[in-house]
Short mmCIF file of C-alpha atoms and ligand atoms in Angstrom, two decimals:
data_model
loop_
_atom_site.label_atom_id
_atom_site.label_comp_id
_atom_site.label_asym_id
_atom_site.label_seq_id
_atom_site.Cartn_x
_atom_site.Cartn_y
_atom_site.Cartn_z
CA UNK A 1167 -23.54 203.39 55.21
CA UNK A 1168 -26.23 200.93 54.28
CA UNK A 1169 -25.04 198.16 51.96
CA UNK A 1170 -27.67 196.17 50.06
CA UNK A 1171 -29.92 193.19 50.66
CA UNK A 1172 -28.32 189.77 50.92
CA UNK A 1173 -29.31 186.95 48.56
CA UNK A 1174 -30.76 183.77 50.02
CA UNK A 1175 -28.07 181.10 49.77
CA UNK A 1176 -28.94 177.39 49.91
CA UNK A 1177 -27.03 175.24 52.42
CA UNK A 1178 -25.51 172.24 50.73
CA UNK A 1179 -24.06 169.19 52.45
CA UNK A 1180 -20.31 168.62 52.72
CA UNK A 1181 -17.51 171.02 51.87
CA UNK A 1182 -14.48 171.24 49.60
CA UNK A 1183 -10.74 171.55 50.27
CA UNK A 1184 -9.04 174.71 51.58
CA UNK A 1185 -9.29 177.65 49.20
CA UNK A 1186 -5.97 178.36 47.47
CA UNK A 1187 -5.43 181.78 45.92
CA UNK A 1188 -2.58 183.58 44.19
CA UNK A 1189 -0.97 186.08 46.54
CA UNK A 1190 0.93 188.94 44.91
CA UNK A 1191 3.27 189.40 47.90
CA UNK A 1192 4.57 185.81 48.02
CA UNK A 1193 4.05 185.39 44.25
CA UNK A 1194 2.53 181.95 44.65
CA UNK A 1195 -0.78 180.17 44.91
CA UNK A 1196 -1.15 179.46 48.63
CA UNK A 1197 -3.91 178.13 50.85
CA UNK A 1198 -6.00 180.72 52.64
CA UNK A 1199 -6.12 179.70 56.30
CA UNK A 1200 -8.89 181.66 57.99
CA UNK A 1201 -9.96 180.86 61.52
CA UNK A 1202 -13.63 180.52 62.35
CA UNK A 1203 -13.97 184.05 61.00
CA UNK A 1204 -12.65 184.74 57.51
CA UNK A 1205 -11.77 188.40 57.02
CA UNK A 1206 -11.81 190.14 53.64
CA UNK A 1207 -11.45 193.73 52.51
CA UNK A 1208 -12.23 194.63 48.90
CA UNK A 1209 -11.62 198.12 47.60
CA UNK A 1210 -14.90 199.74 46.67
CA UNK A 1211 -15.96 202.19 44.00
CA UNK A 1212 -15.24 205.86 43.54
CA UNK A 1213 -18.84 206.81 42.84
CA UNK A 1214 -18.59 209.40 40.09
CA UNK A 1215 -20.16 207.24 37.38
CA UNK A 1216 -22.20 204.05 37.04
CA UNK A 1217 -20.82 200.57 37.71
CA UNK A 1218 -19.36 199.00 34.58
CA UNK A 1219 -18.67 195.33 33.85
CA UNK A 1220 -15.03 195.75 34.91
CA UNK A 1221 -16.02 196.76 38.43
CA UNK A 1222 -18.73 194.11 38.50
CA UNK A 1223 -16.28 191.37 37.46
CA UNK A 1224 -14.00 192.31 40.35
CA UNK A 1225 -16.83 192.21 42.91
CA UNK A 1226 -18.19 188.97 41.43
CA UNK A 1227 -14.73 187.41 41.81
CA UNK A 1228 -14.52 188.25 45.51
CA UNK A 1229 -18.13 187.20 45.96
CA UNK A 1230 -16.96 183.71 44.93
CA UNK A 1231 -14.24 183.86 47.60
CA UNK A 1232 -16.85 184.70 50.24
CA UNK A 1233 -19.22 182.02 48.98
CA UNK A 1234 -16.49 179.38 49.04
CA UNK A 1235 -15.46 180.27 52.61
CA UNK A 1236 -19.12 180.17 53.70
CA UNK A 1237 -19.45 176.76 52.12
CA UNK A 1238 -16.41 175.69 54.19
CA UNK A 1239 -18.29 176.81 57.32
CA UNK A 1240 -16.48 180.10 57.98
CA UNK A 1241 -18.23 183.17 59.22
CA UNK A 1242 -17.16 185.71 56.59
CA UNK A 1243 -16.47 189.27 57.72
CA UNK A 1244 -16.42 191.36 54.62
CA UNK A 1245 -15.62 195.06 54.51
CA UNK A 1246 -15.80 197.43 51.55
CA UNK A 1247 -15.26 201.17 51.25
CA UNK A 1248 -16.77 203.87 49.06
CA UNK A 1249 -14.31 206.58 48.04
CA UNK A 1250 -17.00 209.22 48.35
CA UNK A 1251 -14.60 212.15 48.36
CA UNK A 1252 -11.76 212.30 45.85
CA UNK A 1253 -10.60 214.33 42.85
CA UNK A 1254 -12.69 212.45 40.22
CA UNK A 1255 -15.90 213.36 42.05
CA UNK A 1256 -14.95 217.00 42.24
CA UNK A 1257 -13.96 217.03 38.55
CA UNK A 1258 -17.27 215.43 37.59
CA UNK A 1259 -19.12 217.99 39.71
CA UNK A 1260 -17.41 220.83 37.81
CA UNK A 1261 -18.28 219.19 34.44
CA UNK A 1262 -21.94 218.55 35.23
CA UNK A 1263 -22.75 221.35 37.67
CA UNK A 1264 -24.10 218.78 40.16
CA UNK A 1265 -23.09 218.83 43.81
CA UNK A 1266 -20.31 216.25 44.43
CA UNK A 1267 -22.32 214.82 47.35
CA UNK A 1268 -25.32 214.29 45.12
CA UNK A 1269 -23.18 212.51 42.49
CA UNK A 1270 -21.71 210.24 45.18
CA UNK A 1271 -25.12 209.50 46.69
CA UNK A 1272 -26.73 208.75 43.34
CA UNK A 1273 -23.94 206.55 41.97
CA UNK A 1274 -23.51 204.67 45.23
CA UNK A 1275 -27.23 203.91 45.21
CA UNK A 1276 -27.03 202.64 41.64
CA UNK A 1277 -24.07 200.46 42.64
CA UNK A 1278 -26.11 198.95 45.49
CA UNK A 1279 -28.93 198.14 43.08
CA UNK A 1280 -26.49 196.58 40.61
CA UNK A 1281 -24.84 194.44 43.30
CA UNK A 1282 -28.18 193.33 44.70
CA UNK A 1283 -29.45 192.43 41.22
CA UNK A 1284 -26.32 190.35 40.62
CA UNK A 1285 -26.84 188.51 43.92
CA UNK A 1286 -23.54 189.73 45.38
CA UNK A 1287 -23.32 189.07 49.12
CA UNK A 1288 -23.13 192.50 50.79
CA UNK A 1289 -20.28 193.54 53.09
CA UNK A 1290 -21.14 193.68 56.80
CA UNK A 1291 -19.43 197.07 56.90
CA UNK A 1292 -19.89 199.37 53.95
CA UNK A 1293 -17.99 202.51 54.85
CA UNK A 1294 -17.60 205.86 53.11
CA UNK A 1295 -14.39 207.87 53.11
CA UNK A 1296 -16.22 210.87 54.53
CA UNK A 1297 -17.57 208.94 57.51
CA UNK A 1298 -14.12 207.47 58.17
CA UNK A 1299 -12.35 210.85 58.50
CA UNK A 1300 -12.00 210.59 62.33
CA UNK A 1301 -10.31 207.19 61.91
CA UNK A 1302 -8.06 208.52 59.16
CA UNK A 1303 -6.99 211.35 61.47
CA UNK A 1304 -6.15 208.86 64.25
CA UNK A 1305 -4.07 206.79 61.83
CA UNK A 1306 -2.14 209.84 60.59
CA UNK A 1307 -1.50 210.91 64.18
CA UNK A 1308 -0.14 207.43 64.92
CA UNK A 1309 2.12 207.54 61.85
CA UNK A 1310 3.34 210.98 62.95
CA UNK A 1311 4.31 209.56 66.36
CA UNK A 1312 6.36 206.95 64.51
CA UNK A 1313 8.21 209.66 62.58
CA UNK A 1314 6.78 208.59 59.22
CA UNK A 1315 4.99 211.84 58.32
CA UNK A 1316 6.23 215.20 57.02
CA UNK A 1317 4.63 218.35 55.71
CA UNK A 1318 4.82 220.10 52.34
CA UNK A 1319 2.98 223.44 52.28
CA UNK A 1320 0.37 222.21 54.75
CA UNK A 1321 -0.14 218.81 53.06
CA UNK A 1322 0.98 215.71 54.93
CA UNK A 1323 3.04 212.97 53.26
CA UNK A 1324 4.04 209.46 54.25
CA UNK A 1325 7.77 208.78 54.14
CA UNK A 1326 8.13 205.48 52.26
CA UNK A 1327 11.69 205.04 53.55
CA UNK A 1328 10.22 204.54 57.04
CA UNK A 1329 9.13 201.09 55.84
CA UNK A 1330 11.90 198.54 55.26
CA UNK A 1331 9.41 196.26 53.53
CA UNK A 1332 8.21 198.85 51.01
CA UNK A 1333 7.92 197.11 47.63
CA UNK A 1334 7.33 193.64 49.05
CA UNK A 1335 3.66 193.54 48.09
CA UNK A 1336 3.88 194.44 44.40
CA UNK A 1337 7.58 193.65 43.70
CA UNK A 1338 7.46 196.45 41.13
CA UNK A 1339 10.76 197.96 40.00
CA UNK A 1340 11.52 201.61 40.81
CA UNK A 1341 10.78 202.58 37.20
CA UNK A 1342 7.46 200.75 37.22
CA UNK A 1343 6.59 202.31 40.57
CA UNK A 1344 7.35 205.81 39.34
CA UNK A 1345 5.28 205.35 36.19
CA UNK A 1346 2.29 203.80 38.00
CA UNK A 1347 2.41 206.31 40.83
CA UNK A 1348 2.17 209.17 38.34
CA UNK A 1349 -0.68 207.47 36.44
CA UNK A 1350 -2.71 206.78 39.59
CA UNK A 1351 -3.08 210.22 41.09
CA UNK A 1352 0.39 210.44 42.66
CA UNK A 1353 2.65 213.48 42.40
CA UNK A 1354 6.22 212.18 41.94
CA UNK A 1355 7.54 215.58 40.74
CA UNK A 1356 6.24 217.80 43.52
CA UNK A 1357 9.05 219.95 44.93
CA UNK A 1358 9.62 219.59 48.66
CA UNK A 1359 8.89 215.86 48.82
CA UNK A 1360 11.61 213.69 50.35
CA UNK A 1361 11.03 210.79 47.97
CA UNK A 1362 9.11 210.95 44.67
CA UNK A 1363 6.95 207.95 45.71
CA UNK A 1364 5.84 209.41 49.05
CA UNK A 1365 2.03 209.40 48.97
CA UNK A 1366 -0.29 212.07 50.28
CA UNK A 1367 -1.95 211.32 53.62
CA UNK A 1368 -3.80 214.57 54.15
CA UNK A 1369 -4.59 217.34 51.69
CA UNK A 1370 -4.95 220.78 53.24
CA UNK A 1371 -8.03 222.72 52.13
CA UNK A 1372 -7.88 224.45 48.73
CA UNK A 1373 -10.30 227.18 47.70
CA UNK A 1374 -13.55 225.77 46.29
CA UNK A 1375 -12.80 222.25 47.57
CA UNK A 1376 -14.66 220.47 50.37
CA UNK A 1377 -12.68 220.21 53.61
CA UNK A 1378 -13.25 219.05 57.18
CA UNK A 1379 -12.06 220.59 60.44
CA UNK A 1380 -9.86 218.14 62.29
CA UNK A 1381 -6.88 218.16 64.67
CA UNK A 1382 -4.74 217.92 61.50
CA UNK A 1383 -6.24 221.17 60.27
CA UNK A 1384 -8.82 221.95 57.62
CA UNK A 1385 -8.54 219.42 54.77
CA UNK A 1386 -9.42 215.98 53.43
CA UNK A 1387 -7.87 212.49 53.47
CA UNK A 1388 -5.53 210.99 50.92
CA UNK A 1389 -6.64 207.81 49.16
CA UNK A 1390 -4.54 204.93 50.56
CA UNK A 1391 -4.94 205.89 54.22
CA UNK A 1392 -8.73 205.80 53.77
CA UNK A 1393 -8.72 202.05 53.10
CA UNK A 1394 -6.21 201.38 55.88
CA UNK A 1395 -8.30 203.24 58.46
CA UNK A 1396 -11.45 201.36 57.44
CA UNK A 1397 -9.76 197.95 57.28
CA UNK A 1398 -8.04 198.35 60.66
CA UNK A 1399 -11.25 199.60 62.29
CA UNK A 1400 -13.34 196.69 61.10
CA UNK A 1401 -10.92 193.81 60.49
CA UNK A 1402 -7.67 194.55 62.31
CA UNK A 1403 -4.20 193.51 61.09
CA UNK A 1404 -3.40 190.32 59.21
CA UNK A 1405 -6.81 189.84 57.70
CA UNK A 1406 -7.15 187.04 55.18
CA UNK A 1407 -7.62 188.74 51.83
CA UNK A 1408 -7.08 192.24 50.49
CA UNK A 1409 -8.85 192.30 47.16
CA UNK A 1410 -9.36 194.60 44.21
CA UNK A 1411 -8.65 194.94 40.52
CA UNK A 1412 -5.11 194.53 39.19
CA UNK A 1413 -4.82 198.31 38.81
CA UNK A 1414 -4.70 198.60 42.62
CA UNK A 1415 -1.63 196.43 43.27
CA UNK A 1416 0.64 199.44 42.94
CA UNK A 1417 0.44 202.00 44.36
CA UNK A 1418 -2.74 201.43 46.37
CA UNK A 1419 -2.16 198.07 48.04
CA UNK A 1420 1.58 198.59 48.41
CA UNK A 1421 0.97 201.92 50.15
CA UNK A 1422 -1.83 200.50 52.28
CA UNK A 1423 0.38 197.69 53.56
CA UNK A 1424 3.16 200.15 54.23
CA UNK A 1425 0.96 202.58 56.17
CA UNK A 1426 -0.58 199.83 58.28
CA UNK A 1427 2.66 197.99 59.05
CA UNK A 1428 4.53 201.17 60.06
CA UNK A 1429 1.55 202.30 62.11
CA UNK A 1430 1.05 199.06 64.04
CA UNK A 1431 4.57 197.62 63.97
CA UNK A 1432 2.90 194.33 63.00
CA UNK A 1433 3.16 192.24 59.81
CA UNK A 1434 1.48 191.41 57.51
CA UNK A 1435 -1.32 193.85 56.80
CA UNK A 1436 -3.07 191.16 54.72
CA UNK A 1437 -2.21 187.48 54.40
CA UNK A 1438 -3.15 187.39 50.72
CA UNK A 1439 -3.17 190.25 48.20
CA UNK A 1440 -5.51 189.07 45.47
CA UNK A 1441 -6.22 190.90 42.22
CA UNK A 1442 -8.76 190.43 39.47
CA UNK A 1443 -7.59 191.02 35.90
CA UNK A 1444 -8.88 194.04 34.06
CA UNK A 1445 -11.86 193.77 31.79
CA UNK A 1446 -11.57 195.54 28.49
CA UNK A 1447 -13.79 196.49 25.59
CA UNK A 1448 -12.56 196.92 22.02
CA UNK A 1449 -8.93 196.45 22.98
CA UNK A 1450 -8.78 198.87 25.91
CA UNK A 1451 -9.21 198.56 29.66
CA UNK A 1452 -12.81 199.46 30.44
CA UNK A 1453 -12.49 202.76 32.24
CA UNK A 1454 -14.59 205.75 33.04
CA UNK A 1455 -11.99 208.09 31.64
CA UNK A 1456 -11.86 206.26 28.27
CA UNK A 1457 -15.64 206.03 28.12
CA UNK A 1458 -15.66 202.47 26.66
CA UNK A 1459 -18.12 201.10 29.15
CA UNK A 1460 -20.74 198.39 29.44
CA UNK A 1461 -22.90 199.35 32.39
CA UNK A 1462 -24.51 196.78 34.65
CA UNK A 1463 -27.71 198.81 34.89
CA UNK A 1464 -28.01 198.86 31.09
CA UNK A 1465 -27.81 195.05 31.02
CA UNK A 1466 -30.50 195.01 33.69
CA UNK A 1467 -32.67 197.32 31.59
CA UNK A 1468 -32.21 194.94 28.65
CA UNK A 1469 -33.50 192.10 30.89
CA UNK A 1470 -30.26 190.15 30.68
CA UNK A 1471 -30.48 187.69 33.57
CA UNK A 1472 -28.02 188.27 36.41
CA UNK A 1473 -27.10 184.58 36.23
CA UNK A 1474 -26.06 185.00 32.59
CA UNK A 1475 -23.94 188.04 33.53
CA UNK A 1476 -22.27 185.96 36.24
CA UNK A 1477 -21.61 183.14 33.80
CA UNK A 1478 -20.15 185.55 31.23
CA UNK A 1479 -17.64 186.64 33.90
CA UNK A 1480 -16.98 183.16 35.30
CA UNK A 1481 -16.07 181.87 31.82
CA UNK A 1482 -12.72 183.68 32.29
CA UNK A 1483 -10.14 182.92 34.92
CA UNK A 1484 -10.22 185.88 37.30
CA UNK A 1485 -6.51 186.58 37.19
CA UNK A 1486 -6.10 187.27 33.50
CA UNK A 1487 -7.27 190.36 31.65
CA UNK A 1488 -10.12 189.69 29.25
CA UNK A 1489 -12.53 191.40 26.87
CA UNK A 1490 -16.26 191.79 27.35
CA UNK A 1491 -18.02 190.81 24.09
CA UNK A 1492 -21.58 190.32 22.88
CA UNK A 1493 -20.59 186.78 21.84
CA UNK A 1494 -19.39 186.04 25.35
CA UNK A 1495 -22.70 187.22 26.77
CA UNK A 1496 -24.69 185.20 24.19
CA UNK A 1497 -22.66 182.07 25.07
CA UNK A 1498 -23.40 182.66 28.77
CA UNK A 1499 -27.13 183.03 28.07
CA UNK A 1500 -27.07 179.76 26.09
CA UNK A 1501 -25.13 177.99 28.85
CA UNK A 1502 -27.59 179.22 31.47
CA UNK A 1503 -30.49 177.89 29.38
CA UNK A 1504 -28.78 174.51 28.97
CA UNK A 1505 -28.03 174.12 32.69
CA UNK A 1506 -31.53 175.31 33.62
CA UNK A 1507 -33.14 172.68 31.39
CA UNK A 1508 -31.02 170.00 33.07
CA UNK A 1509 -31.90 171.36 36.53
CA UNK A 1510 -35.66 171.00 35.83
CA UNK A 1511 -35.38 167.26 35.10
CA UNK A 1512 -37.09 164.94 37.56
CA UNK A 1513 -33.99 162.71 37.74
CA UNK A 1514 -30.38 162.84 36.63
CA UNK A 1515 -26.83 161.68 37.38
CA UNK A 1516 -25.54 161.49 40.97
CA UNK A 1517 -24.89 165.00 42.28
CA UNK A 1518 -22.06 164.33 44.79
CA UNK A 1519 -19.20 163.77 42.31
CA UNK A 1520 -20.26 166.82 40.30
CA UNK A 1521 -20.43 169.06 43.37
CA UNK A 1522 -17.11 167.75 44.64
CA UNK A 1523 -15.43 168.43 41.29
CA UNK A 1524 -16.85 171.97 41.18
CA UNK A 1525 -15.63 172.67 44.73
CA UNK A 1526 -12.19 171.29 43.88
CA UNK A 1527 -11.94 173.52 40.79
CA UNK A 1528 -12.94 176.61 42.78
CA UNK A 1529 -10.51 175.78 45.58
CA UNK A 1530 -7.72 175.75 42.98
CA UNK A 1531 -7.28 179.53 42.65
CA UNK A 1532 -10.93 179.97 41.65
CA UNK A 1533 -10.71 177.95 38.46
CA UNK A 1534 -14.16 178.94 37.25
CA UNK A 1535 -13.56 177.92 33.59
CA UNK A 1536 -12.93 174.35 34.84
CA UNK A 1537 -16.02 174.49 37.10
CA UNK A 1538 -18.12 175.58 34.13
CA UNK A 1539 -16.80 172.76 31.95
CA UNK A 1540 -17.68 170.23 34.66
CA UNK A 1541 -21.21 171.60 34.80
CA UNK A 1542 -21.51 171.63 30.99
CA UNK A 1543 -20.73 167.90 31.02
CA UNK A 1544 -23.21 167.29 33.81
CA UNK A 1545 -25.98 169.14 31.94
CA UNK A 1546 -25.20 167.29 28.73
CA UNK A 1547 -25.27 163.92 30.44
CA UNK A 1548 -28.46 164.71 32.34
CA UNK A 1549 -30.25 165.91 29.21
CA UNK A 1550 -29.00 163.13 26.94
CA UNK A 1551 -28.98 160.11 29.21
CA UNK A 1552 -31.04 161.11 32.25
CA UNK A 1553 -30.12 159.20 35.39
CA UNK A 1554 -31.44 157.34 38.38
CA UNK A 1555 -31.03 160.07 41.01
CA UNK A 1556 -34.31 161.81 41.75
CA UNK A 1557 -32.74 164.59 43.77
CA UNK A 1558 -29.65 164.91 41.56
CA UNK A 1559 -30.67 167.86 39.37
CA UNK A 1560 -32.02 169.89 42.30
CA UNK A 1561 -28.91 169.24 44.40
CA UNK A 1562 -26.59 170.36 41.61
CA UNK A 1563 -28.76 173.44 41.04
CA UNK A 1564 -28.51 174.36 44.74
CA UNK A 1565 -24.73 173.93 44.69
CA UNK A 1566 -24.48 176.12 41.57
CA UNK A 1567 -26.56 178.74 43.38
CA UNK A 1568 -24.52 178.56 46.62
CA UNK A 1569 -21.06 178.43 45.05
CA UNK A 1570 -21.45 180.42 41.83
CA UNK A 1571 -24.45 182.62 42.59
CA UNK A 1572 -26.12 181.28 39.44
CA UNK A 1573 -29.83 180.44 39.71
CA UNK A 1574 -31.16 177.56 37.63
CA UNK A 1575 -34.52 176.94 39.30
CA UNK A 1576 -37.22 179.58 39.11
N1 5CA B 2696 -12.16 203.62 45.16
C1 5CA B 2696 -10.99 203.01 44.61
C2 5CA B 2696 -10.52 201.84 45.43
S1 5CA B 2696 -10.26 202.25 47.11
C3 5CA B 2696 -11.22 202.55 43.16
O1 5CA B 2696 -10.30 202.03 42.57
N2 5CA B 2696 -12.43 202.81 42.65
S2 5CA B 2696 -12.86 202.43 41.14
O2 5CA B 2696 -14.24 202.83 41.04
O3 5CA B 2696 -11.95 203.00 40.22
O4 5CA B 2696 -12.74 200.89 41.00
C4 5CA B 2696 -13.54 200.02 41.81
C5 5CA B 2696 -13.01 198.59 41.74
O5 5CA B 2696 -13.11 198.09 40.40
C6 5CA B 2696 -11.52 198.47 42.12
O6 5CA B 2696 -11.33 197.27 42.83
C7 5CA B 2696 -10.84 198.43 40.77
O7 5CA B 2696 -9.60 197.76 40.86
C8 5CA B 2696 -11.84 197.67 39.93
N3 5CA B 2696 -11.77 197.99 38.48
C9 5CA B 2696 -11.75 199.21 37.91
N4 5CA B 2696 -11.71 199.11 36.56
C10 5CA B 2696 -11.71 197.77 36.28
C11 5CA B 2696 -11.69 196.99 35.07
N5 5CA B 2696 -11.66 197.56 33.87
N6 5CA B 2696 -11.69 195.63 35.18
C12 5CA B 2696 -11.73 195.03 36.40
N7 5CA B 2696 -11.78 195.71 37.57
C13 5CA B 2696 -11.76 197.06 37.52
ZN1 ZN B 2697 -8.94 200.88 48.44
#
């Protein structure tokens, strides 16, 4: 699939320390250690409704990872999927009377426009579930050869007991796993399954449901195997970061690691499993099913600047859950105005120490609140006391653009 147009990113001199990120599997903040090429997979949308600020916050978080690696001189290979066939799309199609393909096409297009407006660097490979069906089939055939697949009334399941390391990504307890699996589209109670947590790999065709003819029969892919097929095709094993929202740690990323490691016999699937906290509104996780949503395209229609949206997100550390509020957005708009006024000055404080401090904060598990405080102080000093450095304000503005995606100069 087409992704979206890339923003122009200024090159700034120097670079910061290695990027350290919290990894769910090792349960510690560890350095990412990419080679010349840094490889990242971030789970994409299920396009049955418009992009809300929760989704956007997750993609903005991983955009900062990519920006930081670029700043360190890595060539970033970024892959993202679109779950363009799954139950929510079919349910929405029944509710609205629209064709599921038309819903997926329309919402994916809106997502592209939202991401482009926010200045998110596009993935090199933006891949739909439907177009990845041949790869999914190959993966399931490989898992079958390894004895990890069984059938229940024509549907194919992955046997979680085939993976000795199952559970080592999320470290969830059995009770937590069972609860989350049921909440996230799993079917722990289905008779005929060997283990309640075994996930579906291939769903045989049902009446009235779309299905594809493949060597596995007439049907459609399960969810986790979709991301594994796409990640292995375009990144291979042991890529640097598997990203997504916290809701994906279990079952999705646990199952993905399990599928890939059993399939290839290699370890690890990803070197870091990184998760953004969930964004809520009025005390609840922002979710399509609850309907408590702030849509990115609505903010665009209200002429809220993308830089202010980015600052409203960056004011929170990515790992914690947080609430989207009008006050938070107003504070971000004010902060953007303050920084922009400082950036327009003809001279200001030296830029190097400020840029170094911002890089150091970001390298420390993306400590954006600290980076923002550093820049608040810089703007205050520049506006109150000026400075002797003619290029200072412009250099800081370019670093803020490159590292945070926030534009201060028009
Ligand atoms: N298509 C699958 C991933 S393969 C999916 O989870 N789609 S989604 O549309 O439900 O979510 C897209 C991305 O946004 C995922 O990374 C998800 O973890 C993240 N996300 C969903 N809701 C929120 C929220 N309230 N706050 C933060 N991130 C969220
Ligand atoms: Zn995924």
